[in-house]
mmCIF file of C-alpha atoms and ligand atoms in Angstrom:
data_model
loop_
_atom_site.group_PDB
_atom_site.id
_atom_site.type_symbol
_atom_site.label_atom_id
_atom_site.label_comp_id
_atom_site.label_asym_id
_atom_site.label_seq_id
_atom_site.Cartn_x
_atom_site.Cartn_y
_atom_site.Cartn_z
ATOM 1 C CA UNK A 1 -0.123 -0.222 -0.190
ATOM 2 C CA UNK A 2 1.333 3.305 -0.806
ATOM 3 C CA UNK A 3 2.678 5.134 2.258
ATOM 4 C CA UNK A 4 0.933 8.212 3.343
ATOM 5 C CA UNK A 5 2.245 10.616 5.910
ATOM 6 C CA UNK A 6 -0.866 10.502 7.859
ATOM 7 C CA UNK A 7 1.165 13.062 10.346
ATOM 8 C CA UNK A 8 1.828 15.961 8.164
ATOM 9 C CA UNK A 9 -2.102 15.072 6.373
ATOM 10 C CA UNK A 10 -3.551 15.559 9.878
ATOM 11 C CA UNK A 11 -1.107 18.465 10.768
ATOM 12 C CA UNK A 12 -2.176 20.154 6.609
ATOM 13 C CA UNK A 13 -6.339 19.462 8.080
ATOM 14 C CA UNK A 14 -5.506 21.642 11.739
ATOM 15 C CA UNK A 15 -3.317 24.438 9.496
ATOM 16 C CA UNK A 16 -6.224 25.122 7.299
ATOM 17 C CA UNK A 17 -8.811 25.038 10.014
ATOM 18 C CA UNK A 18 -7.122 28.154 11.435
ATOM 19 C CA UNK A 19 -8.078 30.421 8.426
ATOM 20 C CA UNK A 20 -11.507 31.992 8.824
ATOM 21 C CA UNK A 21 -11.393 30.341 12.169
ATOM 22 C CA UNK A 22 -15.137 30.520 13.855
ATOM 23 C CA UNK A 23 -15.895 28.274 17.477
ATOM 24 C CA UNK A 24 -14.519 24.843 16.309
ATOM 25 C CA UNK A 25 -15.682 25.571 12.670
ATOM 26 C CA UNK A 26 -14.786 27.998 10.170
ATOM 27 C CA UNK A 27 -15.907 30.866 8.122
ATOM 28 C CA UNK A 28 -14.799 31.321 4.531
ATOM 29 C CA UNK A 29 -17.579 32.012 1.911
ATOM 30 C CA UNK A 30 -16.128 32.478 -1.521
ATOM 31 C CA UNK A 31 -13.912 35.171 -2.449
ATOM 32 C CA UNK A 32 -13.542 36.568 1.146
ATOM 33 C CA UNK A 33 -10.170 37.131 2.615
ATOM 34 C CA UNK A 34 -10.905 33.997 4.835
ATOM 35 C CA UNK A 35 -10.847 32.175 1.626
ATOM 36 C CA UNK A 36 -8.495 33.971 -0.494
ATOM 37 C CA UNK A 37 -6.328 33.783 2.197
ATOM 38 C CA UNK A 38 -6.665 29.840 2.437
ATOM 39 C CA UNK A 39 -6.280 29.453 -1.270
ATOM 40 C CA UNK A 40 -2.777 31.102 -1.327
ATOM 41 C CA UNK A 41 -1.982 28.778 1.528
ATOM 42 C CA UNK A 42 -2.899 26.040 -0.275
ATOM 43 C CA UNK A 43 -0.961 27.418 -3.536
ATOM 44 C CA UNK A 44 1.939 27.197 -1.040
ATOM 45 C CA UNK A 45 1.675 23.517 0.042
ATOM 46 C CA UNK A 46 0.900 22.662 -3.654
ATOM 47 C CA UNK A 47 4.841 23.999 -4.529
ATOM 48 C CA UNK A 48 5.852 22.298 -1.612
ATOM 49 C CA UNK A 49 4.726 19.267 -2.574
ATOM 50 C CA UNK A 50 6.228 19.366 -6.133
ATOM 51 C CA UNK A 51 3.329 20.247 -7.868
ATOM 52 C CA UNK A 52 2.949 23.297 -10.606
ATOM 53 C CA UNK A 53 0.932 25.751 -8.375
ATOM 54 C CA UNK A 54 -1.821 28.102 -10.613
ATOM 55 C CA UNK A 55 -4.989 29.823 -9.577
ATOM 56 C CA UNK A 56 -7.392 30.660 -12.438
ATOM 57 C CA UNK A 57 -10.037 33.660 -13.197
ATOM 58 C CA UNK A 58 -12.710 32.152 -11.045
ATOM 59 C CA UNK A 59 -11.116 31.296 -8.365
ATOM 60 C CA UNK A 60 -9.791 27.650 -8.587
ATOM 61 C CA UNK A 61 -6.529 26.405 -7.451
ATOM 62 C CA UNK A 62 -4.569 23.703 -9.343
ATOM 63 C CA UNK A 63 -1.625 21.804 -8.325
ATOM 64 C CA UNK A 64 -0.455 19.842 -11.452
ATOM 65 C CA UNK A 65 2.040 16.817 -11.308
ATOM 66 C CA UNK A 66 5.135 17.855 -13.229
ATOM 67 C CA UNK A 67 5.982 14.042 -14.490
ATOM 68 C CA UNK A 68 4.433 12.165 -17.005
ATOM 69 C CA UNK A 69 1.366 10.343 -16.845
ATOM 70 C CA UNK A 70 -1.218 8.766 -16.369
ATOM 71 C CA UNK A 71 -2.801 11.168 -13.541
ATOM 72 C CA UNK A 72 -5.448 10.765 -11.337
ATOM 73 C CA UNK A 73 -6.954 14.364 -10.465
ATOM 74 C CA UNK A 74 -8.010 14.286 -6.894
ATOM 75 C CA UNK A 75 -9.482 17.056 -5.137
ATOM 76 C CA UNK A 76 -12.567 19.002 -3.644
ATOM 77 C CA UNK A 77 -13.728 22.362 -2.674
ATOM 78 C CA UNK A 78 -11.552 24.832 0.165
ATOM 79 C CA UNK A 79 -14.485 27.638 0.620
ATOM 80 C CA UNK A 80 -17.259 27.226 3.324
ATOM 81 C CA UNK A 81 -20.639 27.745 4.603
ATOM 82 C CA UNK A 82 -21.083 30.733 6.442
ATOM 83 C CA UNK A 83 -19.829 30.039 10.503
ATOM 84 C CA UNK A 84 -19.784 26.331 9.272
ATOM 85 C CA UNK A 85 -17.171 22.894 9.264
ATOM 86 C CA UNK A 86 -13.704 22.746 8.950
ATOM 87 C CA UNK A 87 -14.037 19.113 6.897
ATOM 88 C CA UNK A 88 -16.784 19.987 4.537
ATOM 89 C CA UNK A 89 -14.210 20.235 1.414
ATOM 90 C CA UNK A 90 -11.015 21.027 2.892
ATOM 91 C CA UNK A 91 -10.121 17.099 3.608
ATOM 92 C CA UNK A 92 -10.648 16.225 -0.233
ATOM 93 C CA UNK A 93 -8.327 18.732 -0.856
ATOM 94 C CA UNK A 94 -5.564 18.225 1.608
ATOM 95 C CA UNK A 95 -6.163 14.569 1.019
ATOM 96 C CA UNK A 96 -4.969 15.303 -2.311
ATOM 97 C CA UNK A 97 -1.578 16.986 -1.580
ATOM 98 C CA UNK A 98 -1.301 14.062 0.939
ATOM 99 C CA UNK A 99 -1.373 11.718 -2.445
ATOM 100 C CA UNK A 100 0.724 14.202 -4.133
ATOM 101 C CA UNK A 101 3.357 14.102 -0.942
ATOM 102 C CA UNK A 102 3.820 10.403 -1.454
ATOM 103 C CA UNK A 103 4.267 10.358 -4.443
ATOM 104 C CA UNK A 104 1.491 9.777 -6.493
ATOM 105 C CA UNK A 105 1.169 11.311 -10.443
ATOM 106 C CA UNK A 106 -2.129 13.108 -9.128
ATOM 107 C CA UNK A 107 -2.922 16.776 -9.982
ATOM 108 C CA UNK A 108 -4.738 18.201 -6.830
ATOM 109 C CA UNK A 109 -7.743 20.718 -7.189
ATOM 110 C CA UNK A 110 -9.806 22.538 -4.999
ATOM 111 C CA UNK A 111 -13.105 23.892 -7.282
ATOM 112 C CA UNK A 112 -14.480 27.370 -6.516
ATOM 113 C CA UNK A 113 -17.827 28.283 -4.686
ATOM 114 C CA UNK A 114 -19.125 24.702 -4.450
ATOM 115 C CA UNK A 115 -21.032 25.628 -1.889
ATOM 116 C CA UNK A 116 -23.157 28.062 -3.938
ATOM 117 C CA UNK A 117 -22.310 31.780 -2.186
ATOM 118 C CA UNK A 118 -23.233 32.912 -5.984
ATOM 119 C CA UNK A 119 -26.467 32.316 -8.066
ATOM 120 C CA UNK A 120 -25.780 29.033 -10.399
ATOM 121 C CA UNK A 121 -23.733 27.454 -8.010
ATOM 122 C CA UNK A 122 -20.765 25.036 -8.493
ATOM 123 C CA UNK A 123 -19.354 27.977 -10.492
ATOM 124 C CA UNK A 124 -15.376 26.263 -10.394
ATOM 125 C CA UNK A 125 -15.953 22.762 -11.321
ATOM 126 C CA UNK A 126 -18.890 23.852 -13.568
ATOM 127 C CA UNK A 127 -16.349 26.197 -15.434
ATOM 128 C CA UNK A 128 -13.802 23.757 -15.600
ATOM 129 C CA UNK A 129 -15.641 21.676 -17.308
ATOM 130 C CA UNK A 130 -16.725 24.052 -19.885
ATOM 131 C CA UNK A 131 -20.228 24.399 -18.686
ATOM 132 C CA UNK A 132 -19.955 28.707 -17.068
ATOM 133 C CA UNK A 133 -20.336 31.072 -19.346
ATOM 134 C CA UNK A 134 -18.952 34.563 -19.484
ATOM 135 C CA UNK A 135 -22.896 35.938 -19.309
ATOM 136 C CA UNK A 136 -23.686 33.626 -16.794
ATOM 137 C CA UNK A 137 -20.464 35.262 -14.382
ATOM 138 C CA UNK A 138 -22.029 38.735 -15.613
ATOM 139 C CA UNK A 139 -25.152 37.969 -14.083
ATOM 140 C CA UNK A 140 -24.046 36.031 -10.856
ATOM 141 C CA UNK A 141 -24.881 37.392 -7.671
ATOM 142 C CA UNK A 142 -23.779 36.777 -3.906
ATOM 143 C CA UNK A 143 -26.943 35.017 -2.486
ATOM 144 C CA UNK A 144 -26.121 36.991 1.088
ATOM 145 C CA UNK A 145 -25.089 40.133 0.288
ATOM 146 C CA UNK A 146 -25.725 40.953 -3.446
ATOM 147 C CA UNK A 147 -22.540 41.229 -4.759
ATOM 148 C CA UNK A 148 -22.123 41.187 -8.297
ATOM 149 C CA UNK A 149 -19.326 38.130 -9.059
ATOM 150 C CA UNK A 150 -17.590 40.437 -11.222
ATOM 151 C CA UNK A 151 -16.706 42.609 -8.727
ATOM 152 C CA UNK A 152 -15.828 39.560 -6.097
ATOM 153 C CA UNK A 153 -13.660 38.438 -8.414
ATOM 154 C CA UNK A 154 -12.000 42.337 -9.124
ATOM 155 C CA UNK A 155 -11.452 42.325 -5.763
ATOM 156 C CA UNK A 156 -9.860 38.876 -5.077
ATOM 157 C CA UNK A 157 -7.279 40.004 -7.692
ATOM 158 C CA UNK A 158 -8.783 37.113 -10.322
ATOM 159 C CA UNK A 159 -10.362 39.651 -13.241
ATOM 160 C CA UNK A 160 -8.512 39.087 -15.972
ATOM 161 C CA UNK A 161 -6.963 35.373 -15.191
ATOM 162 C CA UNK A 162 -8.012 32.528 -17.998
ATOM 163 C CA UNK A 163 -9.827 29.883 -16.754
ATOM 164 C CA UNK A 164 -8.553 26.446 -16.287
ATOM 165 C CA UNK A 165 -10.150 23.912 -18.658
ATOM 166 C CA UNK A 166 -9.846 19.800 -17.747
ATOM 167 C CA UNK A 167 -7.927 17.982 -20.014
ATOM 168 C CA UNK A 168 -10.377 14.617 -20.374
ATOM 169 C CA UNK A 169 -6.877 12.669 -21.830
ATOM 170 C CA UNK A 170 -4.262 13.879 -19.235
ATOM 171 C CA UNK A 171 -6.605 11.681 -15.810
ATOM 172 C CA UNK A 172 -7.974 8.005 -15.196
ATOM 173 C CA UNK A 173 -10.581 9.798 -13.566
ATOM 174 C CA UNK A 174 -11.383 12.525 -10.436
ATOM 175 C CA UNK A 175 -11.289 11.033 -7.143
ATOM 176 C CA UNK A 176 -13.284 13.033 -4.369
ATOM 177 C CA UNK A 177 -12.504 12.093 -0.077
ATOM 178 C CA UNK A 178 -15.656 14.021 1.708
ATOM 179 C CA UNK A 179 -17.284 13.940 4.749
ATOM 180 C CA UNK A 180 -20.529 11.790 4.861
ATOM 181 C CA UNK A 181 -22.756 15.100 5.932
ATOM 182 C CA UNK A 182 -25.019 12.489 7.631
ATOM 183 C CA UNK A 183 -25.847 9.552 10.170
ATOM 184 C CA UNK A 184 -25.897 6.414 8.483
ATOM 185 C CA UNK A 185 -22.103 5.385 8.589
ATOM 186 C CA UNK A 186 -22.161 6.345 12.395
ATOM 187 C CA UNK A 187 -25.613 4.795 12.768
ATOM 188 C CA UNK A 188 -23.568 1.156 11.304
ATOM 189 C CA UNK A 189 -20.785 1.343 13.247
ATOM 190 C CA UNK A 190 -18.828 1.921 9.924
ATOM 191 C CA UNK A 191 -15.592 3.635 9.369
ATOM 192 C CA UNK A 192 -15.975 4.475 5.027
ATOM 193 C CA UNK A 193 -18.904 5.032 2.778
ATOM 194 C CA UNK A 194 -18.232 4.223 -0.771
ATOM 195 C CA UNK A 195 -20.814 6.456 -2.912
ATOM 196 C CA UNK A 196 -22.595 4.896 -5.725
ATOM 197 C CA UNK A 197 -24.413 7.928 -7.017
ATOM 198 C CA UNK A 198 -24.694 11.805 -6.106
ATOM 199 C CA UNK A 199 -28.010 13.874 -5.988
ATOM 200 C CA UNK A 200 -28.766 16.612 -7.919
ATOM 201 C CA UNK A 201 -29.874 19.846 -6.017
ATOM 202 C CA UNK A 202 -32.901 21.848 -8.263
ATOM 203 C CA UNK A 203 -32.768 25.241 -6.263
ATOM 204 C CA UNK A 204 -35.899 27.969 -6.716
ATOM 205 C CA UNK A 205 -36.930 31.211 -5.660
ATOM 206 C CA UNK A 206 -40.950 32.093 -4.539
ATOM 207 C CA UNK A 207 -41.810 35.191 -4.610
ATOM 208 C CA UNK A 208 -44.734 36.003 -2.417
ATOM 209 C CA UNK A 209 -46.162 40.269 -3.341
ATOM 210 C CA UNK A 210 -49.061 41.310 -1.145
ATOM 211 C CA UNK A 211 -50.240 44.720 0.655
ATOM 212 C CA UNK A 212 -47.360 46.433 3.312
ATOM 213 C CA UNK A 213 -49.807 47.789 5.961
ATOM 214 C CA UNK A 214 -51.044 48.277 9.638
ATOM 215 C CA UNK A 215 -51.122 45.196 11.672
ATOM 216 C CA UNK A 216 -53.502 46.740 13.848
ATOM 217 C CA UNK A 217 -56.076 49.315 11.563
ATOM 218 C CA UNK A 218 -55.919 46.862 9.038
ATOM 219 C CA UNK A 219 -58.628 44.695 9.390
ATOM 220 C CA UNK A 220 -58.100 40.305 8.819
ATOM 221 C CA UNK A 221 -60.828 39.982 5.543
ATOM 222 C CA UNK A 222 -58.928 43.047 4.065
ATOM 223 C CA UNK A 223 -55.417 42.289 4.642
ATOM 224 C CA UNK A 224 -52.986 40.992 2.099
ATOM 225 C CA UNK A 225 -50.119 39.103 3.765
ATOM 226 C CA UNK A 226 -47.296 38.071 2.008
ATOM 227 C CA UNK A 227 -45.991 36.162 5.033
ATOM 228 C CA UNK A 228 -48.837 33.592 5.253
ATOM 229 C CA UNK A 229 -49.363 32.998 1.396
ATOM 230 C CA UNK A 230 -45.390 32.077 1.717
ATOM 231 C CA UNK A 231 -45.978 29.877 4.756
ATOM 232 C CA UNK A 232 -48.932 27.991 3.346
ATOM 233 C CA UNK A 233 -47.439 27.000 0.138
ATOM 234 C CA UNK A 234 -44.751 25.598 2.130
ATOM 235 C CA UNK A 235 -47.033 23.568 3.936
ATOM 236 C CA UNK A 236 -49.343 22.612 1.078
ATOM 237 C CA UNK A 237 -45.513 21.282 -0.739
ATOM 238 C CA UNK A 238 -45.095 19.163 2.326
ATOM 239 C CA UNK A 239 -48.167 17.340 2.337
ATOM 240 C CA UNK A 240 -48.071 16.849 -1.458
ATOM 241 C CA UNK A 241 -44.181 15.733 -1.907
ATOM 242 C CA UNK A 242 -44.433 12.571 -0.690
ATOM 243 C CA UNK A 243 -47.249 11.816 -3.135
ATOM 244 C CA UNK A 244 -43.848 11.867 -5.872
ATOM 245 C CA UNK A 245 -40.893 11.528 -4.370
ATOM 246 C CA UNK A 246 -38.170 9.056 -4.072
ATOM 247 C CA UNK A 247 -36.875 7.132 -1.430
ATOM 248 C CA UNK A 248 -33.798 9.506 -1.225
ATOM 249 C CA UNK A 249 -35.450 12.995 -2.114
ATOM 250 C CA UNK A 250 -35.185 15.906 0.784
ATOM 251 C CA UNK A 251 -36.422 19.243 0.281
ATOM 252 C CA UNK A 252 -35.293 21.978 2.270
ATOM 253 C CA UNK A 253 -36.871 26.256 2.698
ATOM 254 C CA UNK A 254 -33.393 27.553 3.804
ATOM 255 C CA UNK A 255 -34.219 31.239 4.194
ATOM 256 C CA UNK A 256 -37.692 33.222 4.353
ATOM 257 C CA UNK A 257 -37.303 37.005 4.072
ATOM 258 C CA UNK A 258 -40.457 39.046 5.121
ATOM 259 C CA UNK A 259 -40.377 42.569 4.161
ATOM 260 C CA UNK A 260 -40.162 45.013 5.925
ATOM 261 C CA UNK A 261 -40.041 42.661 8.877
ATOM 262 C CA UNK A 262 -41.388 44.806 11.419
ATOM 263 C CA UNK A 263 -43.363 43.344 15.091
ATOM 264 C CA UNK A 264 -45.929 46.314 13.300
ATOM 265 C CA UNK A 265 -46.398 45.946 9.806
ATOM 266 C CA UNK A 266 -48.368 43.248 7.295
ATOM 267 C CA UNK A 267 -45.080 41.932 5.100
ATOM 268 C CA UNK A 268 -46.195 43.051 1.340
ATOM 269 C CA UNK A 269 -43.277 41.064 0.086
ATOM 270 C CA UNK A 270 -42.143 37.145 1.524
ATOM 271 C CA UNK A 271 -39.038 35.823 -0.245
ATOM 272 C CA UNK A 272 -38.272 32.001 -0.674
ATOM 273 C CA UNK A 273 -35.462 30.240 -0.803
ATOM 274 C CA UNK A 274 -36.340 27.065 -1.382
ATOM 275 C CA UNK A 275 -34.715 23.345 -2.900
ATOM 276 C CA UNK A 276 -35.336 19.853 -3.174
ATOM 277 C CA UNK A 277 -33.175 17.039 -4.611
ATOM 278 C CA UNK A 278 -33.080 13.582 -5.736
ATOM 279 C CA UNK A 279 -30.797 10.919 -7.461
ATOM 280 C CA UNK A 280 -32.977 10.930 -10.292
ATOM 281 C CA UNK A 281 -34.553 12.968 -13.194
ATOM 282 C CA UNK A 282 -37.749 11.766 -13.605
ATOM 283 C CA UNK A 283 -37.963 11.934 -9.798
ATOM 284 C CA UNK A 284 -36.671 15.619 -9.878
ATOM 285 C CA UNK A 285 -39.067 16.166 -12.621
ATOM 286 C CA UNK A 286 -42.172 15.410 -10.733
ATOM 287 C CA UNK A 287 -41.615 17.400 -7.797
ATOM 288 C CA UNK A 288 -41.167 20.008 -9.970
ATOM 289 C CA UNK A 289 -44.506 19.774 -11.694
ATOM 290 C CA UNK A 290 -45.891 19.559 -7.864
ATOM 291 C CA UNK A 291 -44.058 22.735 -6.556
ATOM 292 C CA UNK A 292 -45.633 24.520 -10.373
ATOM 293 C CA UNK A 293 -49.274 22.723 -9.538
ATOM 294 C CA UNK A 294 -49.090 24.499 -5.901
ATOM 295 C CA UNK A 295 -47.675 28.127 -7.084
ATOM 296 C CA UNK A 296 -50.854 28.028 -9.485
ATOM 297 C CA UNK A 297 -52.918 26.638 -6.781
ATOM 298 C CA UNK A 298 -51.752 29.398 -4.023
ATOM 299 C CA UNK A 299 -52.464 32.021 -7.246
ATOM 300 C CA UNK A 300 -56.060 31.094 -7.493
ATOM 301 C CA UNK A 301 -56.482 30.952 -3.896
ATOM 302 C CA UNK A 302 -54.490 33.424 -2.224
ATOM 303 C CA UNK A 303 -54.887 37.556 -1.984
ATOM 304 C CA UNK A 304 -51.236 38.239 -2.501
ATOM 305 C CA UNK A 305 -49.376 36.400 -6.070
ATOM 306 C CA UNK A 306 -46.688 33.969 -5.778
ATOM 307 C CA UNK A 307 -44.102 33.726 -8.534
ATOM 308 C CA UNK A 308 -41.552 30.295 -8.982
ATOM 309 C CA UNK A 309 -38.206 31.227 -10.908
ATOM 310 C CA UNK A 310 -35.906 27.876 -10.934
ATOM 311 C CA UNK A 311 -32.295 29.167 -10.152
ATOM 312 C CA UNK A 312 -30.069 26.375 -11.072
ATOM 313 C CA UNK A 313 -30.621 22.568 -11.659
ATOM 314 C CA UNK A 314 -27.655 20.040 -11.451
ATOM 315 C CA UNK A 315 -27.620 16.625 -12.837
ATOM 316 C CA UNK A 316 -26.826 13.954 -10.783
ATOM 317 C CA UNK A 317 -24.274 11.297 -11.163
ATOM 318 C CA UNK A 318 -23.942 8.033 -10.844
ATOM 319 C CA UNK A 319 -19.907 7.262 -10.047
ATOM 320 C CA UNK A 320 -17.773 5.150 -12.270
ATOM 321 C CA UNK A 321 -18.273 1.641 -11.309
ATOM 322 C CA UNK A 322 -14.579 0.688 -11.747
ATOM 323 C CA UNK A 323 -13.366 3.876 -9.692
ATOM 324 C CA UNK A 324 -15.967 2.225 -7.352
ATOM 325 C CA UNK A 325 -14.503 -1.273 -7.044
ATOM 326 C CA UNK A 326 -11.099 0.332 -6.260
ATOM 327 C CA UNK A 327 -12.002 2.362 -3.205
ATOM 328 C CA UNK A 328 -14.067 -0.777 -2.252
ATOM 329 C CA UNK A 329 -11.107 -2.978 -1.942
ATOM 330 C CA UNK A 330 -8.497 -0.428 -0.718
ATOM 331 C CA UNK A 331 -11.906 0.474 1.823
ATOM 332 C CA UNK A 332 -11.642 -3.396 2.374
ATOM 333 C CA UNK A 333 -7.946 -3.332 2.882
ATOM 334 C CA UNK A 334 -8.004 -0.473 5.299
ATOM 335 C CA UNK A 335 -10.845 -1.048 7.342
ATOM 336 C CA UNK A 336 -12.224 -4.928 6.427
ATOM 337 C CA UNK A 337 -15.626 -5.436 7.016
ATOM 338 C CA UNK A 338 -16.486 -1.768 8.179
ATOM 339 C CA UNK A 339 -17.721 -0.002 5.483
ATOM 340 C CA UNK A 340 -20.965 -0.002 2.974
ATOM 341 C CA UNK A 341 -22.042 1.349 -0.360
ATOM 342 C CA UNK A 342 -24.191 4.030 0.122
ATOM 343 C CA UNK A 343 -26.050 7.181 -1.603
ATOM 344 C CA UNK A 344 -24.228 11.003 -1.348
ATOM 345 C CA UNK A 345 -27.149 13.152 -0.043
ATOM 346 C CA UNK A 346 -25.585 15.943 -0.637
ATOM 347 C CA UNK A 347 -24.226 17.842 -3.855
ATOM 348 C CA UNK A 348 -20.736 17.297 -4.867
ATOM 349 C CA UNK A 349 -17.960 18.808 -7.415
ATOM 350 C CA UNK A 350 -17.441 15.399 -8.645
ATOM 351 C CA UNK A 351 -21.210 15.395 -10.292
ATOM 352 C CA UNK A 352 -20.119 17.514 -12.514
ATOM 353 C CA UNK A 353 -16.527 15.946 -12.843
ATOM 354 C CA UNK A 354 -18.613 13.268 -13.837
ATOM 355 C CA UNK A 355 -20.133 14.779 -17.275
ATOM 356 C CA UNK A 356 -16.491 15.005 -18.677
ATOM 357 C CA UNK A 357 -14.421 12.258 -16.417
ATOM 358 C CA UNK A 358 -15.253 8.175 -14.271
ATOM 359 C CA UNK A 359 -15.643 9.695 -11.320
ATOM 360 C CA UNK A 360 -16.294 8.606 -7.934
ATOM 361 C CA UNK A 361 -16.124 9.628 -3.938
ATOM 362 C CA UNK A 362 -15.222 7.816 -0.807
ATOM 363 C CA UNK A 363 -17.055 9.226 2.550
ATOM 364 C CA UNK A 364 -15.813 9.509 6.480
ATOM 365 C CA UNK A 365 -18.200 8.964 9.045
ATOM 366 C CA UNK A 366 -19.844 12.818 10.418
ATOM 367 C CA UNK A 367 -19.906 12.745 14.516
ATOM 368 C CA UNK A 368 -23.411 13.263 15.179
ATOM 369 C CA UNK A 369 -24.284 13.642 11.006
ATOM 370 C CA UNK A 370 -23.581 17.345 12.058
ATOM 371 C CA UNK A 371 -22.598 19.503 8.843
ATOM 372 C CA UNK A 372 -23.068 23.258 7.543
ATOM 373 C CA UNK A 373 -22.433 23.609 11.300
ATOM 374 C CA UNK A 374 -19.568 25.019 12.922
ATOM 375 C CA UNK A 375 -19.748 21.488 15.089
ATOM 376 C CA UNK A 376 -18.932 19.390 12.482
ATOM 377 C CA UNK A 377 -16.827 16.881 13.036
ATOM 378 C CA UNK A 378 -14.897 13.406 12.042
ATOM 379 C CA UNK A 379 -12.564 11.637 14.305
ATOM 380 C CA UNK A 380 -8.682 11.515 13.459
ATOM 381 C CA UNK A 381 -8.732 7.690 13.470
ATOM 382 C CA UNK A 382 -11.750 8.035 10.392
ATOM 383 C CA UNK A 383 -9.757 11.294 8.825
ATOM 384 C CA UNK A 384 -6.785 8.481 8.356
ATOM 385 C CA UNK A 385 -8.302 5.673 7.373
ATOM 386 C CA UNK A 386 -10.119 7.980 4.560
ATOM 387 C CA UNK A 387 -6.547 9.306 2.996
ATOM 388 C CA UNK A 388 -5.226 5.684 3.386
ATOM 389 C CA UNK A 389 -7.699 4.254 1.293
ATOM 390 C CA UNK A 390 -7.859 7.005 -0.945
ATOM 391 C CA UNK A 391 -4.247 6.706 -1.500
ATOM 392 C CA UNK A 392 -4.661 2.251 -2.050
ATOM 393 C CA UNK A 393 -7.500 3.121 -3.952
ATOM 394 C CA UNK A 394 -5.104 5.775 -6.513
ATOM 395 C CA UNK A 395 -2.145 3.633 -6.740
ATOM 396 C CA UNK A 396 -4.201 0.406 -8.130
ATOM 397 C CA UNK A 397 -6.069 3.124 -10.849
ATOM 398 C CA UNK A 398 -2.776 4.273 -11.598
ATOM 399 C CA UNK A 399 -1.212 0.892 -11.866
ATOM 400 C CA UNK A 400 -3.920 -0.673 -14.390
HETATM 401 O O1 HGY B 501 -25.261 21.318 -0.656
HETATM 402 C C1 HGY B 501 -24.502 20.220 -0.405
HETATM 403 O O2 HGY B 501 -25.177 19.709 -0.842
HETATM 404 C C2 HGY B 501 -22.640 20.896 -0.627
HETATM 405 O O3 HGY B 501 -22.689 20.447 0.701
HETATM 406 N N1 HGY B 501 -22.991 22.210 -0.933
HETATM 407 MN MN1 MN B 502 -18.877 19.954 0.585
HETATM 408 MN MN1 MN B 503 -21.156 21.866 1.905
#
């Protein structure tokens, strides 16, 4: 088995954890000062591992192996959700560093904005496969503060840089080590998960427009309360979706913004950030049709108007069977009998890379299933098992 320097691997993870530290997690939104500091830290580490480091015009960081192929691409992302976990994404990138340090002919990548801080989502991995137009970059805005992506790229010093394009001929495939972000491995007492497929995330904005008015002077019969219309539609979706969804579908309202948001003011406007996920396109299409019908019914029944806008529709990805086989054999070597095959309920860059390269993922358990929260954590022993199995699988794929 390829000897991985697991001590330096852990040291790198804990070093990266210090950048943008927030309680026991990190806060490194895409193109923030902390994120750019992390990207510079990574470029230094990549060079120290003998790779040729670069950053491109959308913030992707690539460490290119200088020797002859065949190569594997290994990586993930290093920006995080707001006030979130230290391992989501970082684990896969630092694992790539460890494989390069062990002398494996790998390129290491940190794709930008996997976490979707900017409208459109998955900017970096979509750009790297040629699926991000200049027009989309022009139109993209930060989902929290509305900053235009062009302005954020300018402030980050990335404006005008060319954008990397992955060359499928250079790679045998793409491997991503990631935390599970759920409770299945922990509940089953397993230490590794070989991912079978990655869900697609379909994101929507639902806008409700009523009348801003006085909360006391306006009688119940004459008011047009956008907030009430919003919660009634969301409740209806929660009743209707189970009739059309799949066994592992999920749906989430991540944010309801009521304007103007005062105690004594009837909200004249409600903006809902809504998404649903599944591994099957027909299931996703059924859920979208159901949501569209609910919006039509809301417009028939409510005094407020509801407008549904699709913001992004990712493509689900089955993982490559050959890479899954290599990961399974490696998992059995590293944690005999303590691993399983499982789907990913989270979206990942691998689902975009899978559109041009064989791609697969390996999970390590999340303590308590917690993720997208500063308390996210995984024990060192599981982190080490993950990188050792990833190294063994990479070696096997490259030896063929
Ligand atoms: O939301 C997701 O599934 C990913 O962690 N961005
Ligand atoms: Mn992630
Ligand atoms: Mn995430």
